[in-house]
Coordinates of C-alpha atoms and ligand atoms in Angstrom, one line a residue:
P1 CA 4.8 83.3 86.4
A2 CA 6.7 86.3 84.7
H3 CA 9.8 87.8 86.0
R4 CA 10.0 91.5 86.8
D5 CA 12.3 93.5 88.0
E6 CA 10.1 95.3 90.3
D7 CA 11.0 92.0 92.3
D8 CA 14.9 93.0 92.3
F9 CA 15.1 95.5 94.6
A10 CA 18.5 96.0 93.5
S11 CA 17.7 97.6 90.2
G12 CA 17.4 101.4 91.1
L13 CA 16.1 103.7 90.0
R14 CA 14.2 103.0 85.9
I15 CA 11.7 104.7 83.9
Y16 CA 10.1 103.4 81.5
D17 CA 8.8 105.5 78.7
P18 CA 8.2 103.2 75.4
A19 CA 8.7 104.8 72.3
F20 CA 10.4 107.2 74.8
M21 CA 7.3 109.8 73.8
N22 CA 8.9 112.3 77.4
T23 CA 12.0 111.3 76.9
A24 CA 14.8 114.1 76.3
A25 CA 17.9 112.1 75.3
L26 CA 19.7 114.9 74.7
S27 CA 20.5 118.6 75.1
S28 CA 20.4 120.8 71.7
R29 CA 20.7 124.5 70.0
I30 CA 19.8 123.0 66.1
T31 CA 15.0 122.8 66.0
Y32 CA 13.0 123.9 68.4
I33 CA 9.1 123.0 68.0
D34 CA 6.4 123.8 69.4
G35 CA 3.5 121.4 69.1
E36 CA 0.9 123.7 70.6
K37 CA 1.7 126.1 68.5
G38 CA 2.0 125.2 65.3
T39 CA 6.3 126.2 65.5
L40 CA 9.1 125.5 64.2
M41 CA 12.6 127.1 63.9
H42 CA 16.5 126.4 63.5
R43 CA 19.3 127.9 65.5
G44 CA 16.4 130.7 65.6
Y45 CA 15.2 131.3 62.0
P46 CA 11.6 130.6 61.6
I47 CA 11.1 127.9 59.2
E48 CA 8.1 130.1 57.3
Q49 CA 11.0 132.6 56.4
L50 CA 13.4 130.2 55.9
A51 CA 11.2 128.8 53.3
E52 CA 11.1 132.4 51.5
K53 CA 14.1 133.6 52.0
S54 CA 16.8 131.1 52.4
D55 CA 17.7 128.3 49.7
F56 CA 18.4 124.2 51.0
L57 CA 22.0 124.5 51.3
E58 CA 21.9 127.9 53.2
V59 CA 20.2 126.1 55.3
A60 CA 21.7 122.9 55.6
Y61 CA 25.0 125.2 56.3
L62 CA 22.9 127.5 59.5
L63 CA 21.8 123.7 60.9
I64 CA 25.5 122.9 60.7
Y65 CA 27.3 125.2 62.3
G66 CA 25.1 127.2 63.2
E67 CA 25.0 130.1 61.4
L68 CA 23.8 131.9 58.8
P69 CA 27.1 131.2 56.2
S70 CA 28.8 134.8 54.7
K71 CA 28.4 135.5 51.0
P72 CA 32.2 134.6 50.3
Q73 CA 31.3 131.2 53.3
S74 CA 27.7 130.6 51.4
E75 CA 29.7 131.1 47.6
R76 CA 33.3 128.5 48.7
W77 CA 30.7 126.0 51.0
S78 CA 28.1 125.8 47.3
W79 CA 31.5 125.0 45.7
E80 CA 33.0 122.0 47.6
I81 CA 28.9 120.8 47.8
M82 CA 28.7 120.8 43.8
H83 CA 32.6 119.2 43.1
H84 CA 31.8 116.6 45.5
T85 CA 28.8 115.3 43.9
F86 CA 30.7 111.7 41.8
L87 CA 30.7 109.1 42.8
S88 CA 33.9 106.5 42.5
D89 CA 33.8 103.8 39.2
D90 CA 33.5 101.0 42.4
L91 CA 30.5 102.2 44.0
S92 CA 28.3 103.5 41.1
R93 CA 29.2 99.6 39.7
M94 CA 27.9 98.4 43.4
M95 CA 24.4 100.5 42.7
Q96 CA 24.9 98.6 39.7
S97 CA 24.3 95.9 40.9
H98 CA 21.3 96.6 43.0
R99 CA 17.4 95.0 40.8
Y100 CA 16.2 97.3 38.9
D101 CA 13.3 96.9 41.1
A102 CA 14.3 97.2 44.1
H103 CA 13.1 100.6 46.9
P104 CA 14.8 103.7 45.9
M105 CA 15.5 103.6 49.9
A106 CA 16.9 100.4 49.4
I107 CA 19.7 101.3 47.5
F108 CA 20.0 104.3 48.7
A109 CA 20.6 103.6 52.6
S110 CA 22.8 100.1 51.1
T111 CA 25.1 102.8 49.1
F112 CA 26.0 105.0 52.3
S113 CA 26.3 101.8 53.9
A114 CA 29.3 100.7 51.3
M115 CA 31.1 103.9 51.3
S116 CA 31.7 103.6 54.2
A117 CA 32.9 100.3 53.1
F118 CA 35.3 102.4 50.6
S119 CA 36.2 105.6 53.0
P120 CA 38.2 104.0 55.6
E121 CA 40.3 106.8 55.7
A122 CA 36.8 107.4 57.7
N123 CA 36.5 105.1 59.9
P124 CA 37.2 106.1 63.8
A125 CA 37.9 102.2 64.9
L126 CA 41.1 102.8 62.4
Q127 CA 42.3 105.9 62.7
G128 CA 41.7 106.0 65.8
Q129 CA 38.1 107.2 68.3
N130 CA 39.0 111.2 68.6
L131 CA 39.4 111.1 64.7
Y132 CA 36.2 114.1 64.4
I133 CA 37.6 115.9 68.4
N134 CA 40.7 116.4 67.2
D135 CA 40.8 117.2 63.5
K136 CA 38.1 119.7 62.0
A137 CA 39.2 119.3 58.2
A138 CA 38.8 115.7 58.1
M139 CA 35.2 116.8 59.6
N140 CA 34.1 119.7 56.9
K141 CA 35.6 117.1 54.2
Q142 CA 33.0 113.7 55.4
I143 CA 30.2 116.4 55.6
V144 CA 30.7 117.7 52.6
R145 CA 31.3 114.6 50.7
I146 CA 28.1 113.0 52.0
L147 CA 26.1 116.6 51.2
G148 CA 27.5 116.0 47.1
K149 CA 27.3 112.2 47.0
A150 CA 23.9 112.4 48.7
T151 CA 21.8 113.6 45.1
T152 CA 24.0 111.0 43.4
V153 CA 23.2 108.3 45.3
A154 CA 19.4 109.0 45.0
A155 CA 19.2 110.1 40.9
N156 CA 20.8 107.0 40.7
A157 CA 18.3 104.7 42.8
M158 CA 15.5 106.1 40.3
R159 CA 17.7 105.4 37.5
I160 CA 17.8 101.7 38.3
R161 CA 14.3 102.0 39.3
I162 CA 13.4 103.2 35.2
N163 CA 16.8 100.8 34.4
R164 CA 18.1 104.1 32.5
P165 CA 22.0 103.8 32.4
F166 CA 23.5 106.8 34.6
V167 CA 23.8 110.4 34.1
L168 CA 27.1 111.8 35.4
P169 CA 26.3 115.3 38.2
R170 CA 27.1 118.7 36.3
S171 CA 28.9 120.5 39.0
D172 CA 27.2 124.3 37.9
L173 CA 23.7 123.7 38.8
S174 CA 22.3 125.3 41.5
Y175 CA 21.7 121.6 43.8
T176 CA 17.9 121.0 43.8
E177 CA 18.8 121.2 39.3
N178 CA 21.3 119.3 39.6
M179 CA 19.5 115.7 41.1
L180 CA 16.8 117.2 38.2
F181 CA 19.3 116.6 35.5
M182 CA 21.0 113.8 36.4
M183 CA 16.6 112.2 37.4
D184 CA 15.5 113.8 33.7
H185 CA 18.4 113.4 31.6
M186 CA 17.8 111.5 29.0
N187 CA 20.1 112.3 24.9
E188 CA 20.9 116.1 25.0
P189 CA 23.7 116.6 27.6
S190 CA 24.4 119.8 26.2
S191 CA 21.1 121.3 26.0
Y192 CA 19.1 119.5 28.1
R193 CA 18.1 121.7 31.6
P194 CA 15.7 121.4 34.2
D195 CA 12.6 123.9 34.5
P196 CA 14.2 126.3 37.3
R197 CA 10.5 127.1 38.5
L198 CA 11.1 123.4 39.5
A199 CA 13.9 123.3 40.8
K200 CA 12.9 125.7 43.3
A201 CA 10.2 124.0 43.4
L202 CA 12.2 121.3 45.1
D203 CA 14.8 123.0 46.4
V204 CA 11.5 125.0 48.6
L205 CA 10.1 121.4 50.2
F206 CA 13.8 120.2 50.5
V207 CA 14.3 123.2 52.9
L208 CA 11.4 122.0 55.1
H209 CA 12.3 118.5 54.8
A210 CA 16.0 119.4 56.7
D211 CA 15.9 119.2 59.9
H212 CA 12.4 117.8 62.6
E213 CA 14.8 117.9 65.3
M214 CA 14.6 114.0 67.4
N215 CA 12.5 112.7 64.6
C216 CA 12.8 108.1 64.6
S217 CA 15.4 109.2 61.4
T218 CA 17.7 111.4 63.9
A219 CA 17.0 109.7 67.0
A220 CA 18.6 106.6 64.8
M221 CA 21.5 108.9 63.7
T222 CA 22.7 110.2 67.3
H223 CA 22.5 107.1 68.6
V224 CA 23.9 104.4 66.5
G225 CA 27.0 108.0 66.1
S226 CA 27.3 107.4 69.7
S227 CA 29.3 104.4 69.1
L228 CA 31.5 106.2 67.2
V229 CA 30.8 104.7 64.0
D230 CA 31.8 106.5 61.3
P231 CA 29.1 109.0 59.4
Y232 CA 27.8 107.0 56.3
S233 CA 27.2 104.0 58.5
A234 CA 25.5 106.0 60.8
I235 CA 24.0 108.4 57.8
A236 CA 22.5 103.5 57.0
A237 CA 20.6 103.0 59.9
A238 CA 19.0 106.8 60.0
A239 CA 17.7 106.1 56.4
C240 CA 16.7 102.7 57.6
A241 CA 14.5 104.0 60.1
L242 CA 13.2 106.6 57.9
Y243 CA 12.4 104.3 55.0
G244 CA 8.9 103.0 57.3
P245 CA 5.8 104.2 56.2
L246 CA 4.9 105.5 59.8
H247 CA 7.9 108.0 59.1
G248 CA 9.8 108.6 55.9
G249 CA 7.5 106.6 54.1
A250 CA 4.0 108.2 54.2
N251 CA 4.5 110.3 52.0
E252 CA 4.4 107.0 49.6
A253 CA 1.7 106.0 51.1
V254 CA -0.4 108.8 50.9
I255 CA -0.3 109.3 47.5
R256 CA -0.9 104.8 47.7
M257 CA -4.2 105.2 50.0
L258 CA -5.6 108.6 47.3
Q259 CA -5.5 105.5 44.8
G260 CA -7.0 103.0 46.3
I261 CA -10.1 105.3 47.9
G262 CA -9.8 107.3 44.1
T263 CA -13.1 109.1 43.6
V264 CA -14.5 111.9 46.3
D265 CA -18.2 109.9 46.7
K266 CA -15.9 107.0 48.4
V267 CA -14.3 110.0 50.7
P268 CA -17.0 109.2 53.7
A269 CA -16.8 105.2 53.6
F270 CA -13.0 104.8 52.8
I271 CA -13.1 107.7 56.8
E272 CA -16.2 105.2 58.4
G273 CA -13.4 102.6 57.8
V274 CA -10.6 104.5 59.6
K275 CA -12.4 105.4 63.3
N276 CA -13.3 101.7 63.5
R277 CA -9.6 101.0 63.0
K278 CA -9.3 99.1 60.0
Q279 CA -7.0 101.5 58.1
L280 CA -4.8 104.4 59.2
L281 CA -5.1 108.4 57.5
F282 CA -1.9 108.3 56.3
G283 CA -0.4 112.5 56.2
F284 CA -1.8 112.4 59.6
G285 CA -1.0 113.2 62.7
H286 CA 2.0 113.6 64.4
R287 CA 3.8 112.9 67.6
I288 CA 4.9 116.8 68.1
Y289 CA 2.3 119.0 66.2
K290 CA -1.7 118.6 67.5
N291 CA -2.1 121.3 66.7
T292 CA -0.5 121.9 63.0
D293 CA 2.1 121.4 61.1
P294 CA 3.7 124.2 60.2
R295 CA 5.1 123.2 56.7
S296 CA 2.5 121.8 56.0
K297 CA 0.6 124.7 54.9
I298 CA 3.9 125.8 53.4
I299 CA 4.1 122.5 51.0
R300 CA 0.4 123.4 50.6
Q301 CA 0.8 126.2 48.5
V302 CA 4.9 124.8 46.7
A303 CA 1.5 122.0 45.6
D304 CA -0.2 124.8 43.4
E305 CA 2.9 126.1 42.1
V306 CA 3.8 123.2 41.2
F307 CA 0.4 122.6 39.2
E308 CA 0.4 125.8 37.5
I309 CA 3.2 125.2 36.5
I310 CA 2.3 121.5 34.9
G311 CA -0.8 123.0 33.3
S312 CA -2.2 119.7 34.1
K313 CA -4.6 118.9 37.8
E314 CA -3.7 116.3 39.7
P315 CA -7.5 114.5 39.5
L316 CA -5.7 112.9 43.0
I317 CA -5.7 116.9 44.6
E318 CA -9.6 116.5 44.6
V319 CA -9.9 113.6 46.6
A320 CA -6.9 115.0 49.1
I321 CA -8.9 118.2 49.4
A322 CA -11.8 116.6 50.0
L323 CA -10.5 113.9 52.7
R324 CA -8.0 116.8 54.5
D325 CA -12.4 118.4 54.9
A326 CA -13.6 115.3 56.0
A327 CA -11.6 114.0 59.0
L328 CA -11.1 118.0 59.9
S329 CA -14.7 118.8 60.5
D330 CA -14.5 115.1 62.6
P331 CA -15.0 115.0 66.5
W332 CA -13.4 111.8 66.4
F333 CA -10.1 113.4 64.3
Q334 CA -10.8 116.2 66.3
E335 CA -10.6 114.8 69.4
K336 CA -7.5 113.0 68.8
K337 CA -5.6 115.9 67.3
L338 CA -4.3 115.1 64.3
Y339 CA -3.9 117.9 61.1
P340 CA -2.6 117.1 57.6
N341 CA 1.3 116.8 58.7
V342 CA 4.1 117.7 56.2
D343 CA 3.1 114.3 54.4
Y344 CA -0.3 114.9 53.5
W345 CA 0.7 117.6 50.4
S346 CA 4.4 116.8 49.8
G347 CA 3.7 113.5 47.8
L348 CA 1.1 115.4 46.0
V349 CA 3.4 117.4 44.3
Y350 CA 6.6 114.6 44.2
K351 CA 4.1 112.3 41.7
A352 CA 2.8 115.9 39.5
L353 CA 6.4 116.2 39.1
G354 CA 7.2 112.9 37.8
F355 CA 8.9 110.7 40.4
P356 CA 7.9 107.0 40.9
L357 CA 6.0 106.5 43.7
D358 CA 8.6 104.6 45.9
F359 CA 11.4 107.5 44.4
F360 CA 9.6 109.8 47.4
P361 CA 10.4 108.6 50.6
V362 CA 14.7 108.8 48.7
L363 CA 12.7 112.7 48.6
F364 CA 12.4 113.1 52.2
A365 CA 15.7 111.3 52.1
V366 CA 18.3 113.7 50.8
P367 CA 17.0 117.3 52.8
R368 CA 17.3 115.0 55.2
V369 CA 20.8 114.0 55.3
A370 CA 21.9 117.5 56.6
G371 CA 19.8 117.6 59.9
W372 CA 21.9 113.9 60.4
I373 CA 25.0 115.3 60.2
A374 CA 24.2 118.8 62.5
H375 CA 23.1 116.8 65.5
W376 CA 26.1 114.3 64.3
K377 CA 28.5 116.7 64.0
Q378 CA 26.6 118.6 67.5
Q379 CA 26.8 115.2 69.1
I380 CA 30.6 115.1 68.7
D381 CA 31.3 118.5 69.0
S382 CA 30.2 118.4 72.4
G383 CA 33.1 116.7 73.7
T384 CA 30.1 114.5 76.2
N385 CA 29.1 111.5 73.9
K386 CA 29.0 108.7 75.8
I387 CA 27.2 104.7 74.0
A388 CA 23.4 105.6 74.2
R389 CA 22.8 103.1 75.5
P390 CA 18.5 103.1 77.3
R391 CA 17.6 100.0 80.1
Q392 CA 14.3 97.1 80.0
L393 CA 12.3 96.6 82.0
Y394 CA 12.5 92.6 81.7
V395 CA 9.3 90.5 82.6
G396 CA 10.2 87.2 81.2
E397 CA 10.6 83.7 82.8
K398 CA 12.8 84.0 86.2
R399 CA 16.1 80.9 86.0
R400 CA 15.0 77.9 85.3
D401 CA 17.6 74.9 84.4
Y402 CA 18.1 73.5 81.1
V403 CA 16.0 69.9 78.9
P404 CA 17.6 68.3 77.6
L405 CA 16.7 67.2 74.3
D406 CA 14.7 63.9 74.3
Q407 CA 13.3 65.0 78.1
R408 CA 11.2 67.9 76.5
V409 CA 7.3 67.3 75.5
Ligands
ACO501 N1 -4.9 107.5 61.7 C1 -6.1 107.1 61.8 N2 -5.8 107.1 63.7 C2 -4.6 107.9 64.3 C3 -3.8 108.1 63.0 C4 -3.6 107.8 62.1 N3 -2.7 108.5 61.0 N4 -3.1 108.9 63.7 C5 -2.4 108.1 65.0 N5 -4.9 107.8 64.7 C6 -5.1 107.9 66.1 C7 -4.5 105.9 67.0 O1 -4.7 104.5 67.0 C8 -3.8 106.9 68.8 O2 -5.5 106.2 68.9 P1 -6.2 105.6 70.0 O3 -5.1 106.8 71.6 O4 -7.6 105.7 70.6 O5 -5.4 104.6 70.1 C9 -4.3 108.2 68.8 O6 -4.2 109.1 67.1 C10 -3.0 108.7 69.2 O7 -2.0 108.2 68.0 P2 -0.8 106.9 68.5 O8 -0.2 106.3 66.9 O9 0.0 107.6 69.7 O10 0.4 109.0 67.9 P3 2.1 109.1 67.8 O11 2.5 109.5 68.3 O12 2.5 107.5 68.1 O13 2.4 107.9 66.6 C11 2.8 109.5 64.2 C12 2.5 109.8 65.6 C13 3.1 107.7 63.6 C14 2.7 110.0 62.7 C15 0.9 108.6 63.6 O14 -0.1 110.4 63.5 C16 0.8 108.4 62.4 O15 1.5 106.5 62.0 N6 0.5 108.7 61.3 C17 -0.2 107.9 60.0 C18 2.3 108.0 59.0 C19 1.7 109.1 58.7 O16 1.2 109.9 58.2 N7 3.4 109.5 59.3 C20 4.6 110.5 58.8 C21 4.1 110.8 60.6 S1 5.2 112.9 60.4 C22 6.9 112.7 59.4 O17 7.6 111.3 59.4 C23 7.3 113.2 58.5

């Protein structure tokens, strides 16, 4: 005899929309997606043009401030971010206290959470709830700090994973060059420099991952941010959302899936298993794209460039191609409109670049920080922020009286 809210005439109209599949929680000027046509635009600029002509820091500026930066703005922006890449000794020590086998994404999220504790000046609970409405300099300061430190936190998370000491950032390198430097570097600080072509490939991947409107982690960012918590805490929440295998963890899950399949001859059996609902085909399907994910096409090209630079062919690529072709030509997948998403190819590129598997979601998180910040800023700047608080349909017990422990059966 479950109690239903329909019985309660006082409850008023509620829209029951599990997983918010049809609910627009806000209006936004940042990113436009047409899922049927496979269109993705940031502030009106098509993703294809941004991936080809722009770079990650410029796209981050565009997402956050609404326009492409002028030359002086661009130089200032890069300078500020690259000079905010250092972590305090306290924060570095806190990072070092993680276990060597902790998942890098868990380290990334917990370090951002810790940054909240290390940054009382960024906390509206301490500085006044209108801090970021009244003080744009304070807001901009947090923005460059977050973007700058994201690469160092990420690189340190990987260094913990491979049991190596941290490498200090270099502000004279580009954003992705510096990140590769901190991750790769072994012994020769003066002579070592990452291959600029690989840094450029990573930069293109960062452009492609920078924002994707109301995805799960960005929704988490705006939801948690709506309570006016500090931006570090909201980013930690968004990072936790991204950690899951249905979201940012999918690039890692794709490689584990391809390794499990092993060889091309095992593809048909795997496809049958998916159709019999024994497993998901990771890297396929999308809540919004029902035709094609424009990012997956660009990543496929980047993958070929990276394989060429590295000079060795990734053995799993043949399995990936055979699996993709088998799924795309199968009516079961066609009817469900399942196509490769951004994660289908990105994991293969990260693997070719030599990153450990469990580091892959972090490579998604670092650029997505730009999108999270853009949405957080938009929400604060709107001046109409309200705390996010969905309703529910209660389907539990009706009122009943407490039974003392010795009378329960
Ligand atoms: N493999 C097998 N079946 C799938 C897949 C998949 N990858 N994706 C969807 N389906 C099936 C579902 O079982 C469902 O079938 P049904 O209608 O018979 O029950 C149907 O297709 C519709 O799928 P939903 O799960 O309802 O779609 P939803 O929009 O809720 O989920 C999601 C989207 C989570 C991305 C899903 O496609 C999925 O789990 N994909 C695999 C994980 C993945 O690649 N995630 C990365 C997403 S992109 C990103 O975060 C950047």
